[in-house]
CSV table of C-alpha atoms and ligand atoms in Angstrom, one decimal:
chain,number,residue,atom,x,y,z
A,299,MET,CA,-42.7,-83.1,-166.4
A,300,ASN,CA,-46.2,-81.4,-166.6
A,301,ILE,CA,-46.4,-78.7,-169.0
A,302,ARG,CA,-49.3,-76.2,-168.1
A,303,LEU,CA,-50.4,-73.2,-169.9
A,304,ASP,CA,-53.4,-72.4,-167.6
A,305,ASP,CA,-55.5,-69.5,-168.5
A,306,LYS,CA,-53.0,-68.2,-171.0
A,307,ARG,CA,-54.6,-66.4,-173.9
A,308,ALA,CA,-53.5,-67.9,-177.2
A,309,ALA,CA,-54.3,-67.3,-181.0
A,310,VAL,CA,-53.5,-69.7,-183.7
A,311,THR,CA,-53.7,-68.4,-187.2
A,312,GLY,CA,-54.8,-71.1,-189.9
A,313,GLY,CA,-56.1,-72.9,-186.8
A,314,ASN,CA,-59.0,-75.0,-188.2
A,315,SER,CA,-57.0,-77.4,-190.2
A,316,GLY,CA,-53.6,-79.4,-190.4
A,317,ILE,CA,-50.9,-78.3,-188.2
A,318,GLY,CA,-52.9,-75.3,-186.8
A,319,GLU,CA,-55.7,-77.5,-185.7
A,320,ALA,CA,-53.4,-79.8,-183.8
A,321,ILE,CA,-51.8,-76.9,-182.2
A,322,ALA,CA,-55.1,-75.4,-181.1
A,323,LEU,CA,-56.0,-78.7,-179.5
A,324,CYS,CA,-52.6,-79.1,-177.8
A,325,LEU,CA,-52.7,-75.7,-176.5
A,326,ALA,CA,-56.3,-76.1,-175.1
A,327,GLU,CA,-55.3,-79.5,-173.5
A,328,ALA,CA,-52.5,-77.8,-171.6
A,329,GLY,CA,-55.0,-75.2,-170.3
A,330,ALA,CA,-54.7,-72.3,-172.6
A,331,ARG,CA,-57.6,-70.3,-174.0
A,332,VAL,CA,-57.5,-70.5,-177.7
A,333,ALA,CA,-58.7,-68.1,-180.5
A,334,ILE,CA,-58.9,-70.1,-183.8
A,335,ASN,CA,-58.3,-67.9,-186.7
A,336,TYR,CA,-59.4,-69.2,-190.2
A,337,VAL,CA,-60.4,-67.8,-193.7
A,338,THR,CA,-62.1,-70.7,-195.3
A,339,HIS,CA,-64.2,-73.6,-193.7
A,340,PRO,CA,-66.0,-72.0,-190.9
A,341,GLU,CA,-67.7,-75.2,-190.0
A,342,ALA,CA,-64.3,-76.8,-189.3
A,343,ALA,CA,-63.4,-73.9,-187.0
A,344,ASP,CA,-66.8,-74.3,-185.3
A,345,ALA,CA,-66.3,-77.9,-184.7
A,346,LEU,CA,-63.0,-77.4,-183.3
A,347,VAL,CA,-64.3,-74.9,-180.9
A,348,ARG,CA,-67.0,-77.3,-179.9
A,349,ARG,CA,-64.4,-80.1,-179.4
A,350,ILE,CA,-62.4,-77.9,-177.1
A,351,ARG,CA,-65.4,-76.8,-175.1
A,352,GLU,CA,-66.7,-80.3,-174.6
A,353,LYS,CA,-63.4,-81.2,-173.1
A,354,GLY,CA,-63.8,-78.2,-170.7
A,355,GLY,CA,-61.6,-75.8,-172.4
A,356,THR,CA,-62.1,-72.3,-173.6
A,357,ALA,CA,-62.1,-71.4,-177.5
A,358,MET,CA,-63.5,-69.1,-180.0
A,359,ALA,CA,-63.3,-68.9,-183.8
A,360,ILE,CA,-62.4,-65.6,-185.6
A,361,ARG,CA,-62.5,-65.3,-189.4
A,362,ALA,CA,-59.8,-63.0,-190.6
A,363,ASP,CA,-57.5,-62.9,-193.5
A,364,VAL,CA,-53.9,-62.7,-192.3
A,365,SER,CA,-52.8,-60.8,-195.4
A,366,ASP,CA,-55.4,-58.0,-194.5
A,367,PRO,CA,-53.8,-55.7,-191.8
A,368,GLU,CA,-57.1,-54.1,-190.9
A,369,ALA,CA,-58.8,-57.5,-190.6
A,370,ILE,CA,-56.0,-58.5,-188.4
A,371,ALA,CA,-56.1,-55.4,-186.2
A,372,ALA,CA,-59.9,-56.2,-185.6
A,373,MET,CA,-59.2,-59.8,-184.7
A,374,PHE,CA,-56.8,-58.7,-182.0
A,375,GLU,CA,-59.4,-56.1,-180.7
A,376,ARG,CA,-61.9,-59.1,-180.4
A,377,ILE,CA,-59.4,-61.0,-178.5
A,378,ASP,CA,-58.8,-58.0,-176.2
A,379,ALA,CA,-62.6,-57.6,-175.7
A,380,ALA,CA,-63.0,-61.2,-174.8
A,381,TRP,CA,-59.8,-61.9,-172.8
A,382,GLY,CA,-58.1,-58.5,-172.2
A,383,GLY,CA,-55.0,-59.3,-174.2
A,384,ILE,CA,-52.8,-62.2,-175.6
A,385,ASP,CA,-50.0,-64.2,-174.3
A,386,ILE,CA,-49.3,-66.7,-177.1
A,387,LEU,CA,-49.4,-66.0,-180.8
A,388,VAL,CA,-48.9,-68.9,-183.2
A,389,ASN,CA,-48.4,-67.6,-186.8
A,390,ASN,CA,-49.4,-70.7,-188.5
A,391,ALA,CA,-51.5,-69.6,-191.7
A,392,GLY,CA,-49.7,-70.5,-194.8
A,393,ILE,CA,-50.0,-71.5,-198.3
A,394,ASP,CA,-47.4,-73.3,-200.8
A,395,GLY,CA,-48.8,-71.7,-204.0
A,396,THR,CA,-48.9,-73.2,-207.4
A,397,ARG,CA,-45.8,-75.1,-208.6
A,398,ALA,CA,-44.1,-73.2,-211.3
A,399,PHE,CA,-40.4,-72.4,-212.3
A,400,GLY,CA,-39.6,-68.8,-211.4
A,401,TRP,CA,-39.5,-67.7,-215.1
A,402,GLU,CA,-43.1,-69.1,-215.6
A,403,ALA,CA,-44.7,-68.0,-212.4
A,404,ASP,CA,-47.7,-65.9,-212.2
A,405,ILE,CA,-46.8,-62.7,-210.5
A,406,ALA,CA,-50.2,-62.3,-208.6
A,407,ALA,CA,-50.0,-66.1,-207.4
A,408,TRP,CA,-46.3,-65.4,-206.2
A,409,ARG,CA,-47.2,-62.2,-204.6
A,410,LYS,CA,-50.2,-64.0,-202.6
A,411,VAL,CA,-47.8,-66.6,-201.0
A,412,ILE,CA,-45.7,-63.8,-199.7
A,413,GLU,CA,-48.6,-61.9,-198.5
A,414,VAL,CA,-50.1,-64.7,-196.5
A,415,ASN,CA,-46.8,-66.4,-195.3
A,416,LEU,CA,-44.5,-63.4,-194.6
A,417,LEU,CA,-46.8,-60.3,-194.4
A,418,GLY,CA,-49.3,-62.2,-192.6
A,419,ALA,CA,-46.9,-63.4,-190.0
A,420,PHE,CA,-45.6,-59.9,-189.7
A,421,TYR,CA,-49.1,-58.2,-189.3
A,422,CYS,CA,-50.0,-60.6,-186.6
A,423,ALA,CA,-46.7,-60.5,-184.7
A,424,ARG,CA,-46.8,-56.5,-184.9
A,425,GLN,CA,-50.3,-56.5,-183.2
A,426,ALA,CA,-49.2,-59.2,-180.6
A,427,LEU,CA,-46.0,-57.3,-179.8
A,428,GLN,CA,-47.9,-54.0,-179.1
A,429,ARG,CA,-49.7,-55.9,-176.5
A,430,MET,CA,-46.9,-58.2,-175.1
A,431,VAL,CA,-44.1,-55.5,-174.8
A,432,PRO,CA,-46.1,-53.3,-172.5
A,433,GLN,CA,-47.2,-56.3,-170.4
A,434,LYS,CA,-43.6,-57.6,-170.3
A,435,GLY,CA,-44.3,-61.1,-171.5
A,436,GLY,CA,-45.4,-63.4,-174.2
A,437,VAL,CA,-44.3,-65.8,-176.7
A,438,ILE,CA,-44.6,-65.6,-180.6
A,439,LEU,CA,-44.1,-68.8,-182.6
A,440,SER,CA,-44.3,-69.0,-186.4
A,441,THR,CA,-44.6,-72.1,-188.5
A,442,SER,CA,-41.8,-72.2,-190.8
A,443,SER,CA,-40.6,-75.2,-192.9
A,444,VAL,CA,-37.6,-77.2,-193.7
A,445,HIS,CA,-37.9,-75.0,-196.9
A,446,GLU,CA,-36.5,-72.1,-194.8
A,447,GLU,CA,-33.3,-74.0,-195.5
A,448,ILE,CA,-33.9,-76.4,-198.4
A,449,ALA,CA,-34.4,-75.2,-201.8
A,450,TRP,CA,-37.6,-76.6,-203.5
A,451,SER,CA,-38.0,-76.4,-207.2
A,452,GLY,CA,-41.2,-74.8,-208.3
A,453,TYR,CA,-41.8,-73.1,-205.0
A,454,SER,CA,-39.7,-70.1,-205.0
A,455,ALA,CA,-42.2,-67.8,-203.3
A,456,TYR,CA,-42.7,-70.4,-200.6
A,457,THR,CA,-39.1,-71.0,-199.8
A,458,ALA,CA,-38.3,-67.3,-199.9
A,459,SER,CA,-41.3,-66.6,-197.6
A,460,LYS,CA,-40.0,-69.1,-195.0
A,461,ALA,CA,-36.4,-68.0,-195.1
A,462,ALA,CA,-37.8,-64.6,-194.5
A,463,VAL,CA,-39.9,-65.8,-191.6
A,464,GLY,CA,-36.7,-67.4,-190.0
A,465,MET,CA,-35.0,-63.8,-190.1
A,466,LEU,CA,-38.1,-62.0,-189.1
A,467,THR,CA,-38.1,-64.4,-186.1
A,468,LYS,CA,-34.3,-63.6,-185.2
A,469,THR,CA,-34.9,-59.8,-185.6
A,470,LEU,CA,-38.2,-59.5,-183.6
A,471,ALA,CA,-36.6,-61.8,-180.9
A,472,GLN,CA,-33.7,-59.4,-180.6
A,473,GLU,CA,-36.1,-56.4,-180.4
A,474,ALA,CA,-38.4,-58.0,-177.9
A,475,ALA,CA,-36.2,-59.8,-175.6
A,476,PRO,CA,-35.4,-57.0,-173.3
A,477,HIS,CA,-39.2,-56.8,-172.7
A,478,GLY,CA,-39.5,-60.5,-171.6
A,479,VAL,CA,-41.1,-61.6,-175.0
A,480,ARG,CA,-39.7,-64.7,-176.7
A,481,VAL,CA,-40.0,-65.2,-180.6
A,482,LEU,CA,-39.4,-68.5,-182.3
A,483,ALA,CA,-40.2,-70.5,-185.3
A,484,VAL,CA,-40.8,-74.2,-185.7
A,485,ALA,CA,-39.9,-75.7,-189.0
A,486,PRO,CA,-41.8,-78.9,-189.8
A,487,GLY,CA,-40.7,-81.4,-192.4
A,488,ALA,CA,-43.3,-83.5,-194.3
A,489,VAL,CA,-46.3,-83.7,-192.0
A,490,ARG,CA,-49.6,-85.5,-193.0
A,491,THR,CA,-51.8,-82.5,-193.5
A,492,PRO,CA,-54.1,-81.3,-196.4
A,493,ILE,CA,-51.3,-79.2,-197.9
A,494,ASN,CA,-49.4,-82.1,-199.2
A,495,ARG,CA,-52.2,-84.7,-199.5
A,496,SER,CA,-51.2,-85.4,-203.1
A,497,VAL,CA,-47.8,-86.6,-201.9
A,498,TRP,CA,-48.8,-88.9,-199.0
A,499,SER,CA,-51.9,-90.3,-200.7
A,500,ASP,CA,-49.9,-91.6,-203.8
A,501,PRO,CA,-47.6,-94.6,-203.2
A,502,GLU,CA,-45.1,-93.6,-205.8
A,503,ASN,CA,-44.7,-89.9,-204.3
A,504,MET,CA,-44.7,-91.3,-200.8
A,505,ARG,CA,-41.6,-93.7,-201.6
A,506,ASP,CA,-39.8,-90.6,-203.1
A,507,LEU,CA,-40.6,-88.6,-200.1
A,508,LEU,CA,-39.5,-91.3,-197.4
A,509,GLU,CA,-36.1,-91.3,-199.2
A,510,LYS,CA,-35.6,-87.7,-198.0
A,511,ILE,CA,-36.5,-88.5,-194.3
A,512,PRO,CA,-33.9,-90.2,-192.0
A,513,LEU,CA,-36.6,-91.5,-189.6
A,514,GLU,CA,-38.3,-93.0,-192.7
A,515,ARG,CA,-41.7,-91.8,-191.8
A,516,ILE,CA,-43.9,-88.8,-192.4
A,517,GLY,CA,-44.7,-86.6,-189.3
A,518,GLU,CA,-48.0,-86.3,-187.6
A,519,PRO,CA,-49.5,-82.9,-186.8
A,520,GLU,CA,-49.4,-83.6,-183.1
A,521,GLU,CA,-45.6,-84.1,-183.3
A,522,ILE,CA,-45.4,-80.4,-184.4
A,523,ALA,CA,-48.0,-79.3,-181.8
A,524,ARG,CA,-46.3,-80.8,-178.9
A,525,MET,CA,-43.1,-78.9,-179.7
A,526,VAL,CA,-45.1,-75.6,-180.1
A,527,VAL,CA,-46.6,-76.3,-176.5
A,528,VAL,CA,-43.1,-76.8,-175.1
A,529,LEU,CA,-41.7,-73.7,-176.6
A,530,ALA,CA,-44.8,-71.6,-175.6
A,531,SER,CA,-44.3,-72.8,-171.9
A,532,ASP,CA,-41.7,-71.8,-169.3
A,533,ILE,CA,-39.9,-74.9,-169.9
A,534,ALA,CA,-38.4,-73.0,-172.9
A,535,SER,CA,-38.0,-69.8,-170.8
A,536,TYR,CA,-34.4,-69.6,-172.0
A,537,VAL,CA,-35.0,-70.1,-175.7
A,538,THR,CA,-35.5,-67.2,-178.3
A,539,GLY,CA,-34.6,-66.2,-181.7
A,540,ARG,CA,-34.2,-69.5,-183.3
A,541,THR,CA,-36.1,-71.8,-185.7
A,542,ILE,CA,-36.5,-75.3,-184.3
A,543,PHE,CA,-36.6,-78.1,-186.9
A,544,VAL,CA,-39.1,-80.8,-186.3
A,545,ASP,CA,-38.5,-82.8,-189.5
A,546,GLY,CA,-37.5,-86.4,-188.9
A,547,GLY,CA,-34.0,-85.4,-189.8
A,548,MET,CA,-34.9,-84.1,-193.3
A,549,THR,CA,-32.3,-81.3,-192.9
A,550,ASP,CA,-29.8,-83.8,-192.0
A,551,TYR,CA,-29.5,-84.7,-195.8
A,552,PRO,CA,-30.0,-88.4,-195.7
A,553,ASP,CA,-28.5,-88.6,-199.2
A,554,PHE,CA,-25.1,-88.2,-197.4
A,555,ALA,CA,-25.7,-91.4,-195.5
A,556,HIS,CA,-23.3,-93.0,-198.1
A,557,GLY,CA,-21.0,-91.5,-200.7
A,558,GLY,CA,-20.1,-87.8,-200.8
B,172,LIG,C1,-44.7,-78.4,-197.3
B,172,LIG,C2,-44.9,-79.8,-197.6
B,172,LIG,C3,-43.9,-80.6,-197.9
B,172,LIG,C4,-42.7,-80.5,-196.9
B,172,LIG,C5,-41.6,-81.2,-197.0
B,172,LIG,C6,-43.6,-78.4,-196.2
B,172,LIG,O1,-43.1,-77.1,-195.9
B,172,LIG,O2,-45.8,-77.6,-197.0
B,172,LIG,O3,-45.9,-79.8,-198.7
B,172,LIG,O4,-44.3,-82.0,-198.0
B,172,LIG,O5,-42.4,-79.1,-196.7
B,172,LIG,O6,-41.0,-81.0,-198.4
């Protein structure tokens, strides 16, 4: 099966590192034009644009903070000006915040996680839907997390934001389905990216982590990106309103392999 997204117009938020970078590359390999959104490290965004162009693809980098609705409106206008609209939005920008119990959490830090992970996804989805609904087609995919479902001590803002992204996905999917627009989320487990370097670069932390993963290994960014490409393509033409878990079985609760 050959998955092609030739000439589709795509945007990936947080597209210059980690899972977002892999998604941008995979979309471009499948033939899509890719707008790489970022806030920090412009050099990484530029390098990625060059990599895609060297392989014959089309890409551009756009700086915009997803938690700023005006900046996001301007980003979509730039994509309109370049490509005349959008077919695929990947809401990937996210932060996990500072680890703290709820009663000790700094309110500004807690709010920032919600602003980036939830409001950011909504601002981008809103702009995308304003274009996809009238054109009667498009796909919106958000990067959620296993922590949409699994509680995670010290990260109440992160888990709350990801659970909310799951329900945002379902509700927008219901609204947009009659207009030919699919809305989905992908929930990665532990993937080797900068967000969790402190875990996979430390043998003790890694041992603890692997006990939580039935497939007994950490995921690679490409393993998430490949699922995003499948879901963005017509192969998934009958799939909408769901979070797809790509987690090596983490949400299969491996502790229950014995006892219980
Ligand atoms: C977090 C990672 C973590 C993984 C599994 C992800 O959502 O960003 O830091 O390793 O969940 O717990």
